[in-house]
Short mmCIF file of C-alpha atoms in Angstrom, two decimals:
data_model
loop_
_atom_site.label_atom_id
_atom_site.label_comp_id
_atom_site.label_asym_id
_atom_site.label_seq_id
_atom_site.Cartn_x
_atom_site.Cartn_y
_atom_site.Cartn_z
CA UNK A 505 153.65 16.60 -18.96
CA UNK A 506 154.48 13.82 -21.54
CA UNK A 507 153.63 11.45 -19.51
CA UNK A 508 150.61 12.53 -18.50
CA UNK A 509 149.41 13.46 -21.89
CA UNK A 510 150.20 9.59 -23.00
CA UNK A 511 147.70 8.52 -20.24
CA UNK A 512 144.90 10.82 -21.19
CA UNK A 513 146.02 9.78 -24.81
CA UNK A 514 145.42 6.09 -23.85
CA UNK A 515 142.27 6.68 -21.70
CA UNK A 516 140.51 7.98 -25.06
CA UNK A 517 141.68 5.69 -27.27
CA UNK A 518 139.98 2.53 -28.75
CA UNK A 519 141.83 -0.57 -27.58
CA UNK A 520 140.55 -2.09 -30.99
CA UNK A 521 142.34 0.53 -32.84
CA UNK A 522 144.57 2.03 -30.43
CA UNK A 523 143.62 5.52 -32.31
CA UNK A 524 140.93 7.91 -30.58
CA UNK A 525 137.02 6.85 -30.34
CA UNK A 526 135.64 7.68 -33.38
CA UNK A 527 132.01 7.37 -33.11
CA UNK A 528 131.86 5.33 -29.77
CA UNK A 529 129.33 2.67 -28.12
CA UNK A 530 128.76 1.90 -24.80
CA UNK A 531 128.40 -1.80 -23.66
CA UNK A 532 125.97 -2.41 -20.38
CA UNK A 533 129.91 -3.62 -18.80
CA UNK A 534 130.33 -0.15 -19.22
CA UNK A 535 133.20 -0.30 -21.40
CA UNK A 536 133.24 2.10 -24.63
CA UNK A 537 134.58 1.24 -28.02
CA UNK A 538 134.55 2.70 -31.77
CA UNK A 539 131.33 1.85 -32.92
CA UNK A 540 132.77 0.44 -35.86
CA UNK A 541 136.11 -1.74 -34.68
CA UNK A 542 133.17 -3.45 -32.23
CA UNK A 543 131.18 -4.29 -35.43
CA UNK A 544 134.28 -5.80 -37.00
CA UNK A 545 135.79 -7.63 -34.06
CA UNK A 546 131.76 -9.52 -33.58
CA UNK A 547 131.82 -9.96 -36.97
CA UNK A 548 135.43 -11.88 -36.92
CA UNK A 549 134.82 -13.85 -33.44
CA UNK A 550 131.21 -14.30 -34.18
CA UNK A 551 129.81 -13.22 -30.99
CA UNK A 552 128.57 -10.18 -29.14
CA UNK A 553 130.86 -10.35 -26.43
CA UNK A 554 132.89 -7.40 -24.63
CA UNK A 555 136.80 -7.36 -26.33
CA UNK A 556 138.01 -6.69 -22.87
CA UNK A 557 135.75 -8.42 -20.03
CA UNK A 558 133.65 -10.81 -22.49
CA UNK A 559 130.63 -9.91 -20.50
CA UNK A 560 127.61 -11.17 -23.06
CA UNK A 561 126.07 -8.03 -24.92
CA UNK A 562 122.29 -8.03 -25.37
CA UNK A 563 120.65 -8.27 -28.66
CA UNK A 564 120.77 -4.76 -30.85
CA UNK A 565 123.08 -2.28 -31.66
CA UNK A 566 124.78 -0.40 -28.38
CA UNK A 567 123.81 2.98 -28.16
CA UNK A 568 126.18 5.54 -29.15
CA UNK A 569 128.45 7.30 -26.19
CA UNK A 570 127.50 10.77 -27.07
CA UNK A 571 129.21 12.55 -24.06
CA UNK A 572 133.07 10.18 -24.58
CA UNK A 573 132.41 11.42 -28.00
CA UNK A 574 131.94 15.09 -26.90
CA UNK A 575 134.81 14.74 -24.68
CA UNK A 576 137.66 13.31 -27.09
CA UNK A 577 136.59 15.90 -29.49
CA UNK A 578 137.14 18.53 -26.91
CA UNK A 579 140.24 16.88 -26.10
CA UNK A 580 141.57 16.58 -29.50
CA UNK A 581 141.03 20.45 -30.01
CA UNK A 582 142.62 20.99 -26.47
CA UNK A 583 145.62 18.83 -27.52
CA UNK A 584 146.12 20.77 -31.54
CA UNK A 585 145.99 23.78 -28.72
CA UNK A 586 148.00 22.81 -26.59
CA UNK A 587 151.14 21.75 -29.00
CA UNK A 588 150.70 25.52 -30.66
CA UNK A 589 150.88 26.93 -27.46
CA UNK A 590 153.85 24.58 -26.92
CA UNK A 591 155.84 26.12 -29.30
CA UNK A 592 155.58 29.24 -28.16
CA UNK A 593 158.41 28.91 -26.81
CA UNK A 594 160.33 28.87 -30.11
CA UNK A 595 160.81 31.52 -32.42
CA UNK A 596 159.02 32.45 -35.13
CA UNK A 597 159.77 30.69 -38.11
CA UNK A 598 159.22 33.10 -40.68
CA UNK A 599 160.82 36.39 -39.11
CA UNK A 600 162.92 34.45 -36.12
CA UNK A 601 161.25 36.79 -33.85
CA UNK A 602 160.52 35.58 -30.31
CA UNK A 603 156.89 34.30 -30.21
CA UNK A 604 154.90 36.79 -27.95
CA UNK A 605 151.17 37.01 -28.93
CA UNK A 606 148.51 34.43 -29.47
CA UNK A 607 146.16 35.42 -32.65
CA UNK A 608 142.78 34.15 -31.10
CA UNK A 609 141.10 33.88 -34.70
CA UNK A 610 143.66 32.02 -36.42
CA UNK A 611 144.42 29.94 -33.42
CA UNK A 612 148.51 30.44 -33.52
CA UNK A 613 150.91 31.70 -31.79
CA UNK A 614 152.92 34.93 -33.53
CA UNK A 615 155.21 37.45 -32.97
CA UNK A 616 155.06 41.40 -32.76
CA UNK A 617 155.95 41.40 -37.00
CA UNK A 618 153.75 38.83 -37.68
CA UNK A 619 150.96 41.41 -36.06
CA UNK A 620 151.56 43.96 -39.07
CA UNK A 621 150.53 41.66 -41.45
CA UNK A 622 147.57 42.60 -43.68
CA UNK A 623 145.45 39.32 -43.43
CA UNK A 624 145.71 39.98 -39.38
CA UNK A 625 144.36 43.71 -39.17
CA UNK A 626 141.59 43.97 -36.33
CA UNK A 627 142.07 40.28 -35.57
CA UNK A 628 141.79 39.84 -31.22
CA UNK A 629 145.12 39.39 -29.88
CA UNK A 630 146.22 38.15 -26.70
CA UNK A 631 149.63 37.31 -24.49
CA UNK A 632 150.73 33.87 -25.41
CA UNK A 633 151.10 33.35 -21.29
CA UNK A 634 147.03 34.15 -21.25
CA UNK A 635 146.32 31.97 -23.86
CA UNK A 636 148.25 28.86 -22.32
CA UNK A 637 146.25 30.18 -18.95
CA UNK A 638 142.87 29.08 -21.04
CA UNK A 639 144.23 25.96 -22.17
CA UNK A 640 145.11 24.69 -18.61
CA UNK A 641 141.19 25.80 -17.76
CA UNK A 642 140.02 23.81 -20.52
CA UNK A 643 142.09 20.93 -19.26
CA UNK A 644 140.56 21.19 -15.98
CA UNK A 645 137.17 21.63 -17.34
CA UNK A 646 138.52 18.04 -19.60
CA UNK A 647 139.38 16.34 -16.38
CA UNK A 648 135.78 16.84 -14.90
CA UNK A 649 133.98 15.63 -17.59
CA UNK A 650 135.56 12.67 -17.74
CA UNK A 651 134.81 12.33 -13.96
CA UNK A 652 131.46 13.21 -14.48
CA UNK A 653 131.02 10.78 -17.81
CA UNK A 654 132.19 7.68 -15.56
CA UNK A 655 129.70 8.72 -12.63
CA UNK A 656 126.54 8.58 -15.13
CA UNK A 657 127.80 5.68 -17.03
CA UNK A 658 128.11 3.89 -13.09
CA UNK A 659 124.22 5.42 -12.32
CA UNK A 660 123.35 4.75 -15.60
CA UNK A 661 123.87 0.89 -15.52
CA UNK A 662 122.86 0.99 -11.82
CA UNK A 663 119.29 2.08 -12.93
CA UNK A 664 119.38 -0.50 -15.83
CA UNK A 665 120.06 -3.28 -12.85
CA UNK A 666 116.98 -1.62 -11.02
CA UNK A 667 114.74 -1.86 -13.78
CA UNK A 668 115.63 -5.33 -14.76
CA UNK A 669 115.01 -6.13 -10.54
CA UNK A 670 111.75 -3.90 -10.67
CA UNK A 671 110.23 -6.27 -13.73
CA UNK A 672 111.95 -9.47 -12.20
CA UNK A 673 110.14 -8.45 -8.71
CA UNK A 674 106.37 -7.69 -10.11
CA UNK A 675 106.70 -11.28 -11.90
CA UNK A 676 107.40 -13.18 -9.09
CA UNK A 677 104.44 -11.20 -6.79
CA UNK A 678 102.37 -11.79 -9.73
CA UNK A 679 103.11 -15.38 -9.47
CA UNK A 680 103.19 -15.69 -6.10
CA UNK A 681 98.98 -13.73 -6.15
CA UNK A 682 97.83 -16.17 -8.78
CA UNK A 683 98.89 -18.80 -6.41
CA UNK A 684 97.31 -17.17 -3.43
CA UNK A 685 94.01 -17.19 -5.42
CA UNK A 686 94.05 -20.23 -6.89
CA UNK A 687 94.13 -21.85 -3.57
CA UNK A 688 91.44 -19.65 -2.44
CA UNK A 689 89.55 -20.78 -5.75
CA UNK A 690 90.22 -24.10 -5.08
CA UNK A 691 89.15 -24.06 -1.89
CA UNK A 692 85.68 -21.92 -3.19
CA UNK A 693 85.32 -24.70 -5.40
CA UNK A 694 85.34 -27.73 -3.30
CA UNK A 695 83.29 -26.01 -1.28
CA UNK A 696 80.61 -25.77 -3.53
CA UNK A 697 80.89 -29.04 -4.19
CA UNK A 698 80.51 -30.29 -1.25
CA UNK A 699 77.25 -28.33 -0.85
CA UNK A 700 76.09 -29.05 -3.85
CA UNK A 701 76.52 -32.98 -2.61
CA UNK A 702 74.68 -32.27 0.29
CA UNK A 703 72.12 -30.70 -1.75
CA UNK A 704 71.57 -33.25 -4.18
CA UNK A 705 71.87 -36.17 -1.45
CA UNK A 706 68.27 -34.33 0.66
CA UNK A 707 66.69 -34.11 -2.85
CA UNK A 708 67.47 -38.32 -3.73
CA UNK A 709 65.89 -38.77 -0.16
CA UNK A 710 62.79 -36.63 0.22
CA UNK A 711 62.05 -37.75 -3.49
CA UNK A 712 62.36 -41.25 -2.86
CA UNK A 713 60.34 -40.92 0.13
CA UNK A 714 57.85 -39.01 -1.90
CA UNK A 715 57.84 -41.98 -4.61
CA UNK A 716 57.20 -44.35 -1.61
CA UNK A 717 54.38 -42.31 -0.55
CA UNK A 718 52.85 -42.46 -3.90
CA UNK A 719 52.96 -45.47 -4.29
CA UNK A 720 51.38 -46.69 -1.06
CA UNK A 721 48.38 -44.06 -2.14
CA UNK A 722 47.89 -45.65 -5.40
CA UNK A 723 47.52 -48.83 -3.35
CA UNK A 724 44.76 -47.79 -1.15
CA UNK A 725 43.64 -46.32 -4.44
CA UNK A 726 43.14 -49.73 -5.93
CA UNK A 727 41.23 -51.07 -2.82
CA UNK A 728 38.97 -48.21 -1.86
CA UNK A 729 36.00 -50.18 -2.17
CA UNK A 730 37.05 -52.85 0.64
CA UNK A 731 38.59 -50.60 3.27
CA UNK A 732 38.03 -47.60 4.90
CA UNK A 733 40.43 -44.59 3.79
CA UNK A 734 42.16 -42.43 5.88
CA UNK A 735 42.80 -39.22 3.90
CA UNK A 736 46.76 -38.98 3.54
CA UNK A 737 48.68 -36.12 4.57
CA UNK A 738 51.49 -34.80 3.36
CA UNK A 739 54.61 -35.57 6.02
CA UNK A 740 56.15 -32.65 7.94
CA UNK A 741 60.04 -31.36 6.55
CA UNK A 742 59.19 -33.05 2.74
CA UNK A 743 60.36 -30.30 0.64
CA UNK A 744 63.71 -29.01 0.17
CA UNK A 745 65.66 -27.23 3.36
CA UNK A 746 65.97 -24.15 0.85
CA UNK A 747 67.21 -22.07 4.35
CA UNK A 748 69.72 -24.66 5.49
CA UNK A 749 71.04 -24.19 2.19
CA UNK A 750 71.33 -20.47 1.36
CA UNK A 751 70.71 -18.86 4.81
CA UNK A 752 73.91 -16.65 5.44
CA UNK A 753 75.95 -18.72 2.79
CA UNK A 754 78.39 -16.24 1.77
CA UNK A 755 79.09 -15.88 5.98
CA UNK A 756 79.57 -19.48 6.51
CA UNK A 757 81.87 -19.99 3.77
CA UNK A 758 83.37 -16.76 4.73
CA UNK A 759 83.91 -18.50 8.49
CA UNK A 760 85.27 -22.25 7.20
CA UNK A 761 87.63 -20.19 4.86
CA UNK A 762 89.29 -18.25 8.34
CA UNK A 763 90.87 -22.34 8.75
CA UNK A 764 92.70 -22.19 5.93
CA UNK A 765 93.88 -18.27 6.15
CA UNK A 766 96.55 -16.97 8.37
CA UNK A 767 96.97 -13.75 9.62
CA UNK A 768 100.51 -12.66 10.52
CA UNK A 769 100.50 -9.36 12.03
CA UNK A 770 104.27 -8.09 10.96
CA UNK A 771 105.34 -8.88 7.05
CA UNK A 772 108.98 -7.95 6.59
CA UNK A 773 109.75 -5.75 3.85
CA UNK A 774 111.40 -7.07 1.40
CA UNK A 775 112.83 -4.05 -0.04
CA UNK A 776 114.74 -2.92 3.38
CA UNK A 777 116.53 -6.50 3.62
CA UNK A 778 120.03 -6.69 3.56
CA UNK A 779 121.37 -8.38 0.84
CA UNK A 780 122.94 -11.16 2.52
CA UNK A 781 119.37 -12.04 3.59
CA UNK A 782 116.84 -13.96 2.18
CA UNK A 783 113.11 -13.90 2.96
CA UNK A 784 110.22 -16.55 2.63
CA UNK A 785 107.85 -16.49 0.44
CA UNK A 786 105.32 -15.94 2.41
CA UNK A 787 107.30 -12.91 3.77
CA UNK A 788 107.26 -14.01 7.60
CA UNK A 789 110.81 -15.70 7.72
CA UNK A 790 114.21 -15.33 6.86
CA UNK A 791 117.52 -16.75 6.71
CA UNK A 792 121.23 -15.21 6.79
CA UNK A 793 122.62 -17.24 3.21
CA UNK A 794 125.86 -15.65 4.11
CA UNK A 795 125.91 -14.73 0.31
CA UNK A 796 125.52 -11.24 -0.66
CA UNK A 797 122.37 -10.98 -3.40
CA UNK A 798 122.70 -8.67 -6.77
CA UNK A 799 119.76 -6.14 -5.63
CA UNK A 800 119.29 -3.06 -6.11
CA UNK A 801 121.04 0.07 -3.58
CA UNK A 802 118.24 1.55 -3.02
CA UNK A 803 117.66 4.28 -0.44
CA UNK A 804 115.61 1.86 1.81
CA UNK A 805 117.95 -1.43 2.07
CA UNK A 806 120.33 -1.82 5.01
CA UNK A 807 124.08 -1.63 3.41
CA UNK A 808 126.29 -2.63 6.44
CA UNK A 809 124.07 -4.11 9.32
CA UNK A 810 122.38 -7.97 8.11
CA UNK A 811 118.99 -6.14 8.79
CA UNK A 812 115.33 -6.40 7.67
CA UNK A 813 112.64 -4.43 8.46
CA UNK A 814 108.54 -4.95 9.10
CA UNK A 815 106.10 -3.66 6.36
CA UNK A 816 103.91 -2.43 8.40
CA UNK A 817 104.51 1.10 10.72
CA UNK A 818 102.92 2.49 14.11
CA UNK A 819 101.85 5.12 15.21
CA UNK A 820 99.31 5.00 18.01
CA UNK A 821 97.89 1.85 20.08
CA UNK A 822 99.39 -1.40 21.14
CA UNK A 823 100.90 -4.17 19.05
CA UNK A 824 102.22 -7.80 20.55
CA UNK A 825 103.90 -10.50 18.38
CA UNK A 826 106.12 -13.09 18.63
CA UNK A 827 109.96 -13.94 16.84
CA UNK A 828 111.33 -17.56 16.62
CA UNK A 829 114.80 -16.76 17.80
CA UNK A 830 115.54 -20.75 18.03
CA UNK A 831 118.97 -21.62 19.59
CA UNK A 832 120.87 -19.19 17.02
CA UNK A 833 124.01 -18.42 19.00
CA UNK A 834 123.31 -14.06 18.02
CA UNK A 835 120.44 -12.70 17.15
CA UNK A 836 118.53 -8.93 18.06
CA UNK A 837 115.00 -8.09 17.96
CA UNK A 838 112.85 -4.67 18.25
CA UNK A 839 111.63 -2.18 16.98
CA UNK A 840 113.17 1.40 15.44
CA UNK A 841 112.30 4.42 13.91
CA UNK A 842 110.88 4.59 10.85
CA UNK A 843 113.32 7.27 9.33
CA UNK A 844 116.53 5.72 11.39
CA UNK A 845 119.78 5.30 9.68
CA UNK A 846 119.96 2.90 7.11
CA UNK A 847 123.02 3.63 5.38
CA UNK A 848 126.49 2.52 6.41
CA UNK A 849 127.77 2.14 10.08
CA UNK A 850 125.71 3.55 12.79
CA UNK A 851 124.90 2.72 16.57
CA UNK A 852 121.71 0.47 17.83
CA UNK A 853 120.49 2.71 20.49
CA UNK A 854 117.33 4.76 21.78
CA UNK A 855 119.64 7.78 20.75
CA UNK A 856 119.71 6.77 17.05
CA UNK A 857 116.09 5.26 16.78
CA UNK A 858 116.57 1.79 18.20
CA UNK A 859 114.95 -0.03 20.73
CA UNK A 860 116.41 -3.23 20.25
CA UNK A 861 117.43 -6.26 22.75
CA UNK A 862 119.92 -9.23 21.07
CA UNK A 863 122.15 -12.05 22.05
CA UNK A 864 125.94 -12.26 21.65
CA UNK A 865 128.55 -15.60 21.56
CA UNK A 866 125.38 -17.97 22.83
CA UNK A 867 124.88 -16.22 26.44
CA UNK A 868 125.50 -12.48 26.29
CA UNK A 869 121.93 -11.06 26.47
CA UNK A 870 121.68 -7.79 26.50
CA UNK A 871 119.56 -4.21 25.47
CA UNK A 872 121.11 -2.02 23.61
CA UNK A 873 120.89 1.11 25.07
CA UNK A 874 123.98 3.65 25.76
CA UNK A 875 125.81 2.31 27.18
CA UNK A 876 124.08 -1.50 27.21
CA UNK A 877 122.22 -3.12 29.64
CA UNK A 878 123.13 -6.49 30.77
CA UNK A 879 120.14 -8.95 31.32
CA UNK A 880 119.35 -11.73 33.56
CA UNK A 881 118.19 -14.83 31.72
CA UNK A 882 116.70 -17.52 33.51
CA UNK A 883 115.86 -20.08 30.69
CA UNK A 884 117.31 -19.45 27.30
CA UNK A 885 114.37 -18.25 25.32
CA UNK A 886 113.84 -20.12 21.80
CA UNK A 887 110.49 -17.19 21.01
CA UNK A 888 110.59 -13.44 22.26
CA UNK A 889 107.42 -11.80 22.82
CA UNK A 890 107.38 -8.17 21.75
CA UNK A 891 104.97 -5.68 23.41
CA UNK A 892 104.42 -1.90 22.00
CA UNK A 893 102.28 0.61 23.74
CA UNK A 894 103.20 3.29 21.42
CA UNK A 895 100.82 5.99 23.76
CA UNK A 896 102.79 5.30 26.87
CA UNK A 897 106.09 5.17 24.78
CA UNK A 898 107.42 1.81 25.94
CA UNK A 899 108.00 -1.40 24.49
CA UNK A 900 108.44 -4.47 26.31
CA UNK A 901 110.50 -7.80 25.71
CA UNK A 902 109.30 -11.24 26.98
CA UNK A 903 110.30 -14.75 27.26
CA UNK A 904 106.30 -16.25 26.34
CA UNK A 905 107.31 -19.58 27.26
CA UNK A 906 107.62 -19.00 31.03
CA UNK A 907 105.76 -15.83 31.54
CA UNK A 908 105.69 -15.80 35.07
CA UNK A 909 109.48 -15.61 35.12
CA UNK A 910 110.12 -13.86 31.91
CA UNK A 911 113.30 -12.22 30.57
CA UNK A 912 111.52 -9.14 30.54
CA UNK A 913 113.18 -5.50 29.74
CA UNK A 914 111.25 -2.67 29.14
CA UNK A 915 112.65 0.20 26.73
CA UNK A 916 111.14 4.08 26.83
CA UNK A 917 111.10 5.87 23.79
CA UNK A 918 112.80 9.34 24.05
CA UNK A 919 110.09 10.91 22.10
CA UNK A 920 106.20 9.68 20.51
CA UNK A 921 107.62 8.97 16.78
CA UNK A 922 106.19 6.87 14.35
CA UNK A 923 107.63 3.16 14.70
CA UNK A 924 108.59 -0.01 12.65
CA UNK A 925 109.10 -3.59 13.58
CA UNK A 926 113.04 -4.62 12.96
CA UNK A 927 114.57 -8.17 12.57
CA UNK A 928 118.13 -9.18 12.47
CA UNK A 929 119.87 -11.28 10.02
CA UNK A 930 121.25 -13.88 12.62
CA UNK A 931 118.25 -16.20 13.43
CA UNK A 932 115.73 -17.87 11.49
CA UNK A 933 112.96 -15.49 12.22
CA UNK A 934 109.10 -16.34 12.16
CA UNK A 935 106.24 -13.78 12.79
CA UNK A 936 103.40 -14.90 15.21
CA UNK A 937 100.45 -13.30 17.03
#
């Protein structure tokens, strides 16, 4: 019992001041101290760092540990408790009676003489063996807060991560859509330009021609008297080509701008990628860094498996696209269930959600189904073709370089369910039509 009452001792105490939190702060590390011992010890080192981990602390004051605090008060009260109950034991020390009942009000243990004393008339009573009863629940009930306060401090600082990621994650898009439309801008704007150019190069010409016109009139002008005049007409396409100009402009820019946009009919989802992975920019690649990312657990991401999902879900209709597998030694490609396991270690088969085909140690190509199917590979494939008819449930896997020989493999789904496109970690993978 000693010994275990030293721990718990220990556990609530201040490592500043080695006595129990009075008043304690929680650092984002998690770690708790008396509010004031942390204000001394920055004050002394001149810094804000952790006394134990010397994690940096962010500007401010920590906020206050309200539940620790609950709990050492609790356990201070349990402990005064406990040592009365302890001597229970013992005799009473003013009538050397043994020590039988436990006065509830005055929170002491006394014996059967003690009981006819005046100050204790119609106080509650109990048996001392009912009162040390309560005071092993209420170390119980101690234990499990202090499980519970380390749980929320854990989720606590997990959702301070996520927020930090959430306002790290709408900078960069908003980066990333100002750049988007600045090249669409730019683009708007030489455009107009060049328009304009064209434009102002027809007016120079017909205007000059005009001027020569006018000129050679004023001539004839001059000599009207000695030769005859042939009235002068005014010359066919002379004014501005106002239609050339504006006639379904907003469609012809519209059509030059389809050169410089691409369409890429699966985006990977950022938020389902395995930490390990990281994604382009453009979100149609990735690469396996082999280094495991601080992002957030969320419900979505892929914990175990190096896997990344498409944005974009099915549900009727037929969808084709193409994956750059390259010459990666491993690599699987498919598509799964949109509500498939995520979480942990699971199984890539049809049973689970997953109709997925993949390559193992450089020539091991095979679909995993249960148990999986070996396939024949004439030419190594370096792009796979994948082909969903989600009405006839089946999706089909091609080699697009050789399609008259393909590696083809054809997968039915058990059941009509809506579907997502799914990309492994192992190669460098590219989206294409």
């Amino acid at each position: 019992m000693a010994a275990k009452t030293s721990s718990m001792d220990e556990e609530l105490s201040c490592c500043i001041c080695s006595d129990f939190f009075r008043d304690p702060v929680v650092l984002k590390c998690a770690h708790s101290f008396c509010g004031a011992c942390l204000q001394r010890f920055w004050a002394q080192n001149s810094s804000r760092e952790c006394p134990l981990c010397r994690r940096k602390s962010s500007v401010g004051d920590p906020p206050l540990n309200i539940v620790l605090r609950n709990v050492v008060e609790l356990y201070s009260k349990q402990r005064s408790e406990r040592e009365v109950v302890e001597k229970s034991a013992s005799r009473c020390s003013l009538h050397g009676e043994k020590i039988l009942l436990f006065c509830i009000e005055d929170q002491e243990p006394i014996c059967v003489v003690c009981l006819t004393a005046k100050k204790r008339r119609n106080h509650q009573l109990c048996p001392v063996e009912e009162a040390v009863q309560d005071k092993k629940d209420l170390r119980a009930s101690l234990i499990l807060l202090k499980e519970k306060l380390e749980k929320f401090t854990k989720v606590k600082q997990e959702f301070e991560e996520t927020a930090k990621h959430i306002k790290s994650q709408s900078q960069q898009t908003e980066k990333r859509i100002k750049e988007e439309f600045e090249k669409l801008h730019q683009f708007l704007r030489e455009e107009e330009e060049a328009r304009l150019s064209v434009l102002r190069e027809e007016e120079v010409q017909k205007s000059k021609r005009m001027k020569d016109e006018i000129e050679n009139i004023s001539q004839q002008v001059s000599t009207l008297a000695q030769c005859s005049l042939q009235y002068p007409k005014l010359p066919s396409g002379a004014l501005i080509d106002v239609t050339k100009h504006l006639g379904s402009l907003r469609f012809k820019v519209w059509e030059k701008m389809l050169e410089i946009v691409q369409y890429t009919p699966v985006t990977l989802d950022l938020n389902t990628a395995h930490p390990w992975l990281s994604v382009s920019d453009d979100l149609t690649s990735l690469r396996d860094t082999g280094v495991k990312q601080q992002l957030p657990d969320n419900p979505e991401r892929f914990t175990h498996y190096v896997n990344v999902l498409g944005s974009e879900g099915f549900n009727s209709g037929k969808r084709s696209w193409e994956v750059t597998v390259g010459d990666k030694p491993e690599w699987d490609v498919g598509v799964v269930k949109g509500s498939a396991m995520r979480r942990g270690k699971f199984t890539c088969s049809p049973q689970n959600g997953f109709w997925v085909i993949g390559l193992r140690n450089g020539d091991e190509y095979k679909a995993f189904t249960s148990p999986s199917t070996r396939l024949r590979v004439k030419w190594k494939p370096r792009r796979i073709r994948v082909q969903l008819d989600y009405d006839r449930g089946e999706v089909s896997f091609f080699n697009p370089a050789d399609i008259a020989h393909a590696a083809h493999h054809l997968l039915n789904f058990l059941s009509l369910i809506p579907l997502k496109s799914i990309f492994m970690s192992f190669p460098p993978t590219t989206i294409q039509n």
